[in-house]
Short mmCIF file of C-alpha atoms in Angstrom, two decimals:
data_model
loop_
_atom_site.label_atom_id
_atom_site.label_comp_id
_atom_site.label_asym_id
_atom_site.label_seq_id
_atom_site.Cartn_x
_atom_site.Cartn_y
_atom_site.Cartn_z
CA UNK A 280 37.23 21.20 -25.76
CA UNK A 281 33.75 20.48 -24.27
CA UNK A 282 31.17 22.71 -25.69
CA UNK A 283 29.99 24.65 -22.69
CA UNK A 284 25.85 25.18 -21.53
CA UNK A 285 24.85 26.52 -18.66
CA UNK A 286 21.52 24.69 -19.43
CA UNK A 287 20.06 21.91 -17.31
CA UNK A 288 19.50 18.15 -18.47
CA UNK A 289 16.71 16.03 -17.31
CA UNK A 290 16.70 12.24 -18.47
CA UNK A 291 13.99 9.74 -18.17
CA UNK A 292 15.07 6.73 -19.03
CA UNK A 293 13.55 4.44 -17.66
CA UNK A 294 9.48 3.63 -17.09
CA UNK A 295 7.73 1.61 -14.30
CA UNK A 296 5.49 2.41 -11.11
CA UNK A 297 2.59 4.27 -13.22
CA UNK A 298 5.04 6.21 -15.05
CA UNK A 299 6.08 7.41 -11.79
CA UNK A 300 9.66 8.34 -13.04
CA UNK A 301 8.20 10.70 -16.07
CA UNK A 302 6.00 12.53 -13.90
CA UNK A 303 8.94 13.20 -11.48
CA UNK A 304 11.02 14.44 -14.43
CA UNK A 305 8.70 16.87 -15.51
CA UNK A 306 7.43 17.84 -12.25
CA UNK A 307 11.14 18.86 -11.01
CA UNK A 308 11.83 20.13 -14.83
CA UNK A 309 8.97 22.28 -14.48
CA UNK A 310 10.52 23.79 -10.86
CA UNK A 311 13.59 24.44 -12.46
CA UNK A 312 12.09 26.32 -14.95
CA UNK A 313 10.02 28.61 -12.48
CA UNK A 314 13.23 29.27 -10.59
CA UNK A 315 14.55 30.89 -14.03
CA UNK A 316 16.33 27.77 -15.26
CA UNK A 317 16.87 26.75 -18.91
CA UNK A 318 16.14 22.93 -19.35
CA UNK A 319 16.66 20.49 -21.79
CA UNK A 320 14.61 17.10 -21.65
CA UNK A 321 15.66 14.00 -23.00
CA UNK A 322 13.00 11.18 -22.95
CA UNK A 323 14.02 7.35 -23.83
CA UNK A 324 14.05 3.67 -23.15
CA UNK A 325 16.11 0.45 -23.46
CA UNK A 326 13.98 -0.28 -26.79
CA UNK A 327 15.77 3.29 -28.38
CA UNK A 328 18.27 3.77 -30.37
CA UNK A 329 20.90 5.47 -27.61
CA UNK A 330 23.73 6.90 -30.06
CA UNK A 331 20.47 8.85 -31.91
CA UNK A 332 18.68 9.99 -28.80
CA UNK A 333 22.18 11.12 -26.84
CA UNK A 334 23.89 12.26 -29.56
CA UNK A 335 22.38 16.06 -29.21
CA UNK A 336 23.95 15.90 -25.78
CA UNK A 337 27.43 14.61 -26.43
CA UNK A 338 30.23 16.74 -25.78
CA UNK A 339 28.27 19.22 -24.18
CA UNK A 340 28.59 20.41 -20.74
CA UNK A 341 25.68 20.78 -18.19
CA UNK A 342 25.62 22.47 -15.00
CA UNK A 343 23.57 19.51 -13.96
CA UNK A 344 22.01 16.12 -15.15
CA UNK A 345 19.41 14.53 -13.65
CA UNK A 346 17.34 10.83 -13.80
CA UNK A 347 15.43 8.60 -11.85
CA UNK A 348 16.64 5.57 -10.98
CA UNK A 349 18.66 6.17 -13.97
CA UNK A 350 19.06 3.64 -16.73
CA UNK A 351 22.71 6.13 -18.38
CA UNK A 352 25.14 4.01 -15.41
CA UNK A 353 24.66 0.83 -17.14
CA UNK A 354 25.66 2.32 -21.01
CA UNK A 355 28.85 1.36 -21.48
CA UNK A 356 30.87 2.17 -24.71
CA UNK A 357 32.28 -1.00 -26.40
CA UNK A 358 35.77 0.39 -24.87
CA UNK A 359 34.76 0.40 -21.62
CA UNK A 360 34.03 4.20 -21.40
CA UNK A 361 30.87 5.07 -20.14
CA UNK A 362 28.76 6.70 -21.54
CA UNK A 363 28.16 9.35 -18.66
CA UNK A 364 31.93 9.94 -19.50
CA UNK A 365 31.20 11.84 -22.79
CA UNK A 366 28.49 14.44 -21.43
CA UNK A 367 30.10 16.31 -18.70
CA UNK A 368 29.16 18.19 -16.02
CA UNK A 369 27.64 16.57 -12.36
CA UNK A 370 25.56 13.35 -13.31
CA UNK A 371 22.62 12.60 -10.16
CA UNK A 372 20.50 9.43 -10.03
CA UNK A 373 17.44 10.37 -7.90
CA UNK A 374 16.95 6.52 -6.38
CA UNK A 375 13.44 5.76 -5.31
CA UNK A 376 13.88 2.67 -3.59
CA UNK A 377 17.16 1.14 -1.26
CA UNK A 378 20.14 1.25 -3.27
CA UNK A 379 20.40 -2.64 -3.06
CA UNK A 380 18.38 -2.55 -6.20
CA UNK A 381 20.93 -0.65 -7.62
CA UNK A 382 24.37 -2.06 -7.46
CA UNK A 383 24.83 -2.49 -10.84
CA UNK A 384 24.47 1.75 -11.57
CA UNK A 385 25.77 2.21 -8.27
CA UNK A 386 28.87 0.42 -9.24
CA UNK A 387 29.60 2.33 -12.55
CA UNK A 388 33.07 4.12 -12.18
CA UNK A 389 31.60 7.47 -14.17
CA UNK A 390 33.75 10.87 -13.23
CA UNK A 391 30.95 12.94 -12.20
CA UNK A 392 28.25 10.90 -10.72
CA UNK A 393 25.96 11.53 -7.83
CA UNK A 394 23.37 10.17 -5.75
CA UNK A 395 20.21 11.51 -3.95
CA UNK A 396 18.23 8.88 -1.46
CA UNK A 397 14.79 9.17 0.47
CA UNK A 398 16.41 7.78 3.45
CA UNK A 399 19.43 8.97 5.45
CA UNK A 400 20.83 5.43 6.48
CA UNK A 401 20.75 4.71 2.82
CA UNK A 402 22.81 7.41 2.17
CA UNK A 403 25.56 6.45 4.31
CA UNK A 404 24.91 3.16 2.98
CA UNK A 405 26.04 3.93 -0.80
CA UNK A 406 28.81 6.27 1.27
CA UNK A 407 30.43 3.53 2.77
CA UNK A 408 29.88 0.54 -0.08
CA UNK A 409 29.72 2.41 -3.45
CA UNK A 410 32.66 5.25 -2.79
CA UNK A 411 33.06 5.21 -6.70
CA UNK A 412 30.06 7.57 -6.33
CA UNK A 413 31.27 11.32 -6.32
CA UNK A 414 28.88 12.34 -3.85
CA UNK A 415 25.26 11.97 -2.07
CA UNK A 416 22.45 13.58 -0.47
CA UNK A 417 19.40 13.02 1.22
CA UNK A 418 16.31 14.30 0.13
CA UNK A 419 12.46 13.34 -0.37
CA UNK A 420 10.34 13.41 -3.30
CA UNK A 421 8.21 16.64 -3.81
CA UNK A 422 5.00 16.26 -4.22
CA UNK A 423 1.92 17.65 -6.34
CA UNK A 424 -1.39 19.05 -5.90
CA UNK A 425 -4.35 17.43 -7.83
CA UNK A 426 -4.94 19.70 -11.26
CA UNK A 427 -8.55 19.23 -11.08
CA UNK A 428 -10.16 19.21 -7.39
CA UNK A 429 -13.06 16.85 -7.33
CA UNK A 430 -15.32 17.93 -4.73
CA UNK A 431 -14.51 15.34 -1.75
CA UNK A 432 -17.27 13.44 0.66
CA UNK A 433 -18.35 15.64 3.54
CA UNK A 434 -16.79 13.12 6.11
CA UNK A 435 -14.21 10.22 5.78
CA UNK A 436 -15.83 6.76 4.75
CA UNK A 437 -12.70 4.85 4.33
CA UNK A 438 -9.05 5.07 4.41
CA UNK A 439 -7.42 5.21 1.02
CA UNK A 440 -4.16 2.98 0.50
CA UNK A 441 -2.38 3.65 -3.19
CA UNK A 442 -0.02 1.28 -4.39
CA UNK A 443 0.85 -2.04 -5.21
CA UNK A 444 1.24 -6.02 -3.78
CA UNK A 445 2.86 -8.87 -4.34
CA UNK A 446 2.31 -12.16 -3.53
CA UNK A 447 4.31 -12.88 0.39
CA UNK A 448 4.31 -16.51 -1.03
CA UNK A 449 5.75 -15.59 -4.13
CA UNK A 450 8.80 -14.09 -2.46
CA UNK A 451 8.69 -16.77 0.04
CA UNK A 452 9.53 -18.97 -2.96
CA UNK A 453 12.09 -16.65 -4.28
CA UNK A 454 14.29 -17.23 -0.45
CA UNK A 455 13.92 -21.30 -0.99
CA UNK A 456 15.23 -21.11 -4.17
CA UNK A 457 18.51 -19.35 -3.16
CA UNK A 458 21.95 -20.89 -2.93
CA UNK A 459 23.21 -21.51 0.60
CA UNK A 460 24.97 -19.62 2.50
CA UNK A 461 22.00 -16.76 0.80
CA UNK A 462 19.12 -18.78 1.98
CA UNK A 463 19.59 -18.92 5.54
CA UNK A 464 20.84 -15.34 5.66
CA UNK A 465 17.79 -14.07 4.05
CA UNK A 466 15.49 -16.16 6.56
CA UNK A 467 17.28 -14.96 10.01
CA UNK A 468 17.14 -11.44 8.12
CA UNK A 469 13.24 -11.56 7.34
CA UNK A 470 13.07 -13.12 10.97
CA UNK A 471 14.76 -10.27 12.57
CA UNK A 472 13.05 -7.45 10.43
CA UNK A 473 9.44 -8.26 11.32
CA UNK A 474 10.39 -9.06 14.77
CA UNK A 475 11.56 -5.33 14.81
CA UNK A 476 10.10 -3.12 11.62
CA UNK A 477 12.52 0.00 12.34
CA UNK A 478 15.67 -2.08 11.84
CA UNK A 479 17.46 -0.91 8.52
CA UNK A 480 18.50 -4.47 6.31
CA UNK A 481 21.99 -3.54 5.92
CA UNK A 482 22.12 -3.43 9.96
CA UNK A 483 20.48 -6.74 10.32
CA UNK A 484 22.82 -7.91 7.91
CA UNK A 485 25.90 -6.69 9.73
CA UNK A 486 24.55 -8.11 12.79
CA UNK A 487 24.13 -11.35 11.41
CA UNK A 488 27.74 -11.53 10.22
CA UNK A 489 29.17 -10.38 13.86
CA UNK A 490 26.64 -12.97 15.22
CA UNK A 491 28.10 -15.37 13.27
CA UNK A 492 31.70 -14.64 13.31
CA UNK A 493 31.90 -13.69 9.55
CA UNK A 494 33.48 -10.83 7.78
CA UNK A 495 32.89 -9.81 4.68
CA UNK A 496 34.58 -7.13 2.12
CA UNK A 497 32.29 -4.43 1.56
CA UNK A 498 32.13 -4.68 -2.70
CA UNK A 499 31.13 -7.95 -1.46
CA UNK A 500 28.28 -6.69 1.43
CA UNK A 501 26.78 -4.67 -1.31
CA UNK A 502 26.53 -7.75 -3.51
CA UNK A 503 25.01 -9.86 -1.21
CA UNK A 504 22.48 -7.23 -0.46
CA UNK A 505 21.76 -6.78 -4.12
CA UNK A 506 21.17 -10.69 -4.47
CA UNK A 507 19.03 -10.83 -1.06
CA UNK A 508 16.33 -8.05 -2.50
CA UNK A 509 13.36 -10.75 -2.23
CA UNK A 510 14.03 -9.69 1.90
CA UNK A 511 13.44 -6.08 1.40
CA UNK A 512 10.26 -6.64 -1.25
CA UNK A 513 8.53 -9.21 1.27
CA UNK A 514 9.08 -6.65 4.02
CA UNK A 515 7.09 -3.85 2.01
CA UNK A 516 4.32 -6.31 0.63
CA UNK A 517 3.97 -8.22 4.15
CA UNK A 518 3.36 -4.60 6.16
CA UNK A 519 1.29 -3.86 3.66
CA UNK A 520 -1.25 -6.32 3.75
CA UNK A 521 -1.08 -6.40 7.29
CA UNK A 522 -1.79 -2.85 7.75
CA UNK A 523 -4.73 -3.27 6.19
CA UNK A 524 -6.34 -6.34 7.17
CA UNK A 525 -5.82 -4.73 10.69
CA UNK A 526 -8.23 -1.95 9.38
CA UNK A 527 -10.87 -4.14 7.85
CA UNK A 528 -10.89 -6.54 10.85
CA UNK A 529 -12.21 -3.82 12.75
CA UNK A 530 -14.67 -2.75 10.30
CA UNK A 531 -13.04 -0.04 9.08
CA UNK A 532 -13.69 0.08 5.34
CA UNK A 533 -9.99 0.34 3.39
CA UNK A 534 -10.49 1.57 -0.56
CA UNK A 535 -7.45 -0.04 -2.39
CA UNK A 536 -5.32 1.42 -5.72
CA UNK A 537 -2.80 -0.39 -7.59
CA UNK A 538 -1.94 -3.56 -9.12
CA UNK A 539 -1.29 -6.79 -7.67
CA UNK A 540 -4.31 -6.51 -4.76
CA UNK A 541 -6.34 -9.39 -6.71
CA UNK A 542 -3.78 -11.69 -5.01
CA UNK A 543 -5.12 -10.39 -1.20
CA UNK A 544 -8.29 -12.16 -0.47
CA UNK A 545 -9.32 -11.73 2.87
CA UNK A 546 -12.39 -12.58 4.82
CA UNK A 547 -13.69 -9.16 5.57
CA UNK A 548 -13.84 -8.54 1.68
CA UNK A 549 -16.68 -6.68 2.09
CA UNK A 550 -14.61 -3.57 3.78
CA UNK A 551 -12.79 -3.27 0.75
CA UNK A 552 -13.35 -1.46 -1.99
CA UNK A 553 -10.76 -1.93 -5.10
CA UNK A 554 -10.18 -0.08 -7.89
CA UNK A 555 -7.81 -0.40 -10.80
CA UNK A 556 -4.34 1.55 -10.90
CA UNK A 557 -4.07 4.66 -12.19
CA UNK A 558 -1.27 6.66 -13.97
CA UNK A 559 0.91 8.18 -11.14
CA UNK A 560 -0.21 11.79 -12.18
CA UNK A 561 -3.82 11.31 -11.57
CA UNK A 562 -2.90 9.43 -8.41
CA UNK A 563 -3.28 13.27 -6.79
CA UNK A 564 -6.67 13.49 -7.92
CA UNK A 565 -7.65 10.07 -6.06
CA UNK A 566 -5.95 11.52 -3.10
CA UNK A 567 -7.60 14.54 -3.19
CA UNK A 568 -10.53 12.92 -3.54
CA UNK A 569 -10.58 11.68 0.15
CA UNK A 570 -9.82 12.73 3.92
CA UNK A 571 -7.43 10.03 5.57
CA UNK A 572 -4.23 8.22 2.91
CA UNK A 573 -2.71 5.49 4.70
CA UNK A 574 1.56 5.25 3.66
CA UNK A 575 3.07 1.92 5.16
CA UNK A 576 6.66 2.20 4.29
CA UNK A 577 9.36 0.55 6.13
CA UNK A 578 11.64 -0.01 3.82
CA UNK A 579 12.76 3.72 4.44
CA UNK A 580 13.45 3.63 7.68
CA UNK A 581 15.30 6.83 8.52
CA UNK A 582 12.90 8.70 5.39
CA UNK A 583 9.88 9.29 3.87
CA UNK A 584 8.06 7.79 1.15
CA UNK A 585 6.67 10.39 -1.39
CA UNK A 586 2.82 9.27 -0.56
CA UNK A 587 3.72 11.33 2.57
CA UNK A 588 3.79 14.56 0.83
CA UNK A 589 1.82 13.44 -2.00
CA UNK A 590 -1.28 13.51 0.92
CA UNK A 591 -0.35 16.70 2.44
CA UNK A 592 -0.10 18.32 -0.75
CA UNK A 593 -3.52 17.58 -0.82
CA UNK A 594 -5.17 17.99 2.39
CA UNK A 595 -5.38 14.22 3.18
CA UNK A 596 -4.44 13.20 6.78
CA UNK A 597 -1.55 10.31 6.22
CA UNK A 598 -1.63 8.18 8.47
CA UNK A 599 1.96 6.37 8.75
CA UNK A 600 4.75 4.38 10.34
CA UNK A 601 7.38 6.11 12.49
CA UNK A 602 10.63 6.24 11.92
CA UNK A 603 13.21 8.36 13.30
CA UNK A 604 13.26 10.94 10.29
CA UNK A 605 9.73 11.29 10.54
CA UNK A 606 9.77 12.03 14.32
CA UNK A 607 12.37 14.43 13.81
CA UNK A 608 11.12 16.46 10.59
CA UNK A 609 7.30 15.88 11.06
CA UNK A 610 4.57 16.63 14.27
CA UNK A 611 2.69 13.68 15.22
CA UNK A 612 -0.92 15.08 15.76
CA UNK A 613 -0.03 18.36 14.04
CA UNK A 614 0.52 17.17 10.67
CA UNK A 615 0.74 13.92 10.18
CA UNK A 616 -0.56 10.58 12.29
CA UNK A 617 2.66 8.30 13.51
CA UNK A 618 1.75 5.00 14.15
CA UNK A 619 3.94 1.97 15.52
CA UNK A 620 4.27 -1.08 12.84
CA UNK A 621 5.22 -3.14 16.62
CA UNK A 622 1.73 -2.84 17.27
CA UNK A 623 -1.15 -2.77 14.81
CA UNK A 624 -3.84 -1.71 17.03
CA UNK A 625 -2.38 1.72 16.58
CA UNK A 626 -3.37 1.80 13.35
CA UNK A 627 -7.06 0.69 13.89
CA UNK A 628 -7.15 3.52 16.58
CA UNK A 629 -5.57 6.06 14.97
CA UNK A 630 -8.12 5.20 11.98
CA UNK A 631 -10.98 5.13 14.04
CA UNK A 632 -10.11 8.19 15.86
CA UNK A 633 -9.28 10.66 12.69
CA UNK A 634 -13.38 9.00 11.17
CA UNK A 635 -15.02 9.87 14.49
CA UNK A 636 -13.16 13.69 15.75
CA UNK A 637 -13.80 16.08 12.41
CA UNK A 638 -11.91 18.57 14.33
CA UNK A 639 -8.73 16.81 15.10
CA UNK A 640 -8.93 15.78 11.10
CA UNK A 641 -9.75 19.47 9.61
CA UNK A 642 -6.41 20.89 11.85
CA UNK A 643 -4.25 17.91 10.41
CA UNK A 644 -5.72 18.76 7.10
CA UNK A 645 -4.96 22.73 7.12
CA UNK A 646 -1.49 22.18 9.25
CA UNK A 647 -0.29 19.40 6.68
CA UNK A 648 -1.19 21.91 3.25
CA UNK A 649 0.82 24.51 4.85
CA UNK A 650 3.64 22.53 5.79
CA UNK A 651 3.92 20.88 2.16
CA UNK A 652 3.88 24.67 0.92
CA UNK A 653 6.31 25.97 3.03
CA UNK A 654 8.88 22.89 2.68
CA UNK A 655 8.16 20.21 0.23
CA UNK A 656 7.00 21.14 -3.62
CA UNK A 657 9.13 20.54 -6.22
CA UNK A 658 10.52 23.85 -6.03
CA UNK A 659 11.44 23.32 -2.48
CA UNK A 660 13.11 20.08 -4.40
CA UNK A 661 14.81 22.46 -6.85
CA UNK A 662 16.07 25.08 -4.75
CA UNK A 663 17.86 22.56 -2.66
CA UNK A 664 19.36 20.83 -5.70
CA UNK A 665 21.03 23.82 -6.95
CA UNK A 666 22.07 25.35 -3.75
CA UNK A 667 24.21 21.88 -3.09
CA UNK A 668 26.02 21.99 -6.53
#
């Protein structure tokens, strides 16, 4: 018989984006501790020893496990058991990006295993193509406030981006390479997605198909999607630079954080002001730091990117693309600044406008702080997370 614990258990197990995933663990760790809680933490990665660091665990039974785009799916036990299997109690991966990048965990047939997504069409996407998994929910990342609250410039003198780039060409290079029929797919895809930015992948793939007369299984839809990723990366990377170089055209200066943005060279250089990445944790302080955040995200196109909240945790107008989540949960104007990746001058404006009216940006500023209070903190993240199991 499984040893019982009404305890919680938080993983990490696996480390990239800034250490991103850690300070999520402990941030929502931390929540379910205030909300009277008890929680055990178990820290690792692929270069452990995973009988040592699991075996405290095994056997045990949890009224909830938690991870980040969760490394425990893939264990498997030289039987074929995994490894999920032998510590019981509801298992969720808390995926940051679109579940493409996940098909391997997503396809693990574990008894008790969950999924939370930032987007709602991705949730109906691992719904309908990964219905090994037990269950799924929607819900954003909380979000933090900065520990230590540099005191800010008087007036906005730039509009902070954080986060990485990649080389378009690079991925570019990535699409040749493929096999046919992947090759063309991915190009009428890409084609199709920066014709219209709102368009989820998974529905421009499905159009394709019934364009084309094809049909195929979905086990084998969600592998194709999971081998056509370079798509969804140039997507981000190519809005990204775009959104920007839209800004500096116009003179508006752009301060850039994160890796990769050596690669951008652009002939208004001297609008931009880069500085090296920082650990995701102090990210907040950098945010705090400044008036306007600019979050470019459509590769969650029916939800939010946790920059979003990140800024109005920290009284940063966020500028960012619509989508129809963001219309829906969000006021445009009231606490946050919608613009329309179909046409970049609404980002220069918007930008121009929020430098220029101090009013318009101190009421987006107060409106935004309360809104993240009332709604999104990791509590908020916790609360919901235990009222659904």
């Amino acid at each position: 018989m499984a040893q019982t614990d009404e305890k919680i258990l938080v993983f990490t197990s696996r480390e990239i984006c800034y250490n991103s995933h850690s300070f999520f663990a402990h941030q929502i760790a931390a929540a379910f501790e205030k909300l009277g809680q008890e929680v055990d933490f178990c820290e690792f990665t692929k270069e452990d020893d995973f009988d040592v660091v699991l075996k405290p665990h095994l056997g045990k039974t949890y009224k909830l496990m938690l991870d980040f785009n969760s490394l425990l799916p893939q264990l498997i036990e030289e039987d074929g058991t995994p490894v999920l299997n032998m510590i019981h109690g509801p298992f969720y991966d808390y995926i940051l990006d679109h579940p493409l990048f996940h098909y391997n965990c997503l396809s693990v047939k574990a008894n008790d295993f969950h999924a939370i997504l930032l987007d709602e069409g991705q949730e109906n996407y691992v719904k309908r193509y990964h219905p090994n998994v037990k269950s799924t929910m929607m819900m954003p990342l909380g979000a933090t406030e900065a520990f230590t609250k540099e005191k800010r410039v008087e007036k906005p003198d730039c509009v902070l981006f954080i986060g990485s780039y990649d080389s378009e060409e690079k991925l570019r290079g990535i699409m040749n390479l493929a096999p046919e029929p992947l090759k063309s797919f991915m190009k009428e895809i890409l084609k199709r997605r920066m014709e219209e930015p709102e368009i989820p992948m998974e529905q421009a793939f499905e159009d394709l198909l019934l364009q084309k007369g094809l049909e195929l299984k979905d086990a084998k839809f969600a592998l194709f999607m999971n081998q056509m990723y370079a798509v969804d990366a140039f997507i981000r990377n190519y809005y990204r630079r775009m959104s920007i170089e839209t800004m500096v055209k116009a003179r508006i200066p752009v301060k850039i954080i994160g890796e990769g943005w050596e690669k951008y060279q652009s002939s208004y250089d001297d609008f931009i002001i880069r500085e090296k990445e920082v650990e995701f944790g102090l990210s907040f302080e950098k945010i705090a730091k400044e008036h306007i955040l600019l979050n470019n995200s459509p590769i969650f196109n029916r939800g939010a990117h946790d920059r979003i909240y990140a800024g109005m945790a920290n009284h940063c107008v966020v500028m960012t693309d619509e989508n129809p989540y963001l219309r829906r949960t969000l006021k445009d104007r009231e606490n946050i600044m919608l613009y329309s990746l179909k046409d970049t001058k609404t980002i220069k404006d918007m930008a121009e406008e929020l430098m220029t009216n101090p009013s318009l940006l101190r009421n987006i500023q107060e409106s935004a702080y309360q809104e993240f209070l009332e709604k999104h903190t990791w509590e908020c993240r916790a609360r919901q997370l235990l009222e659904v199991i």
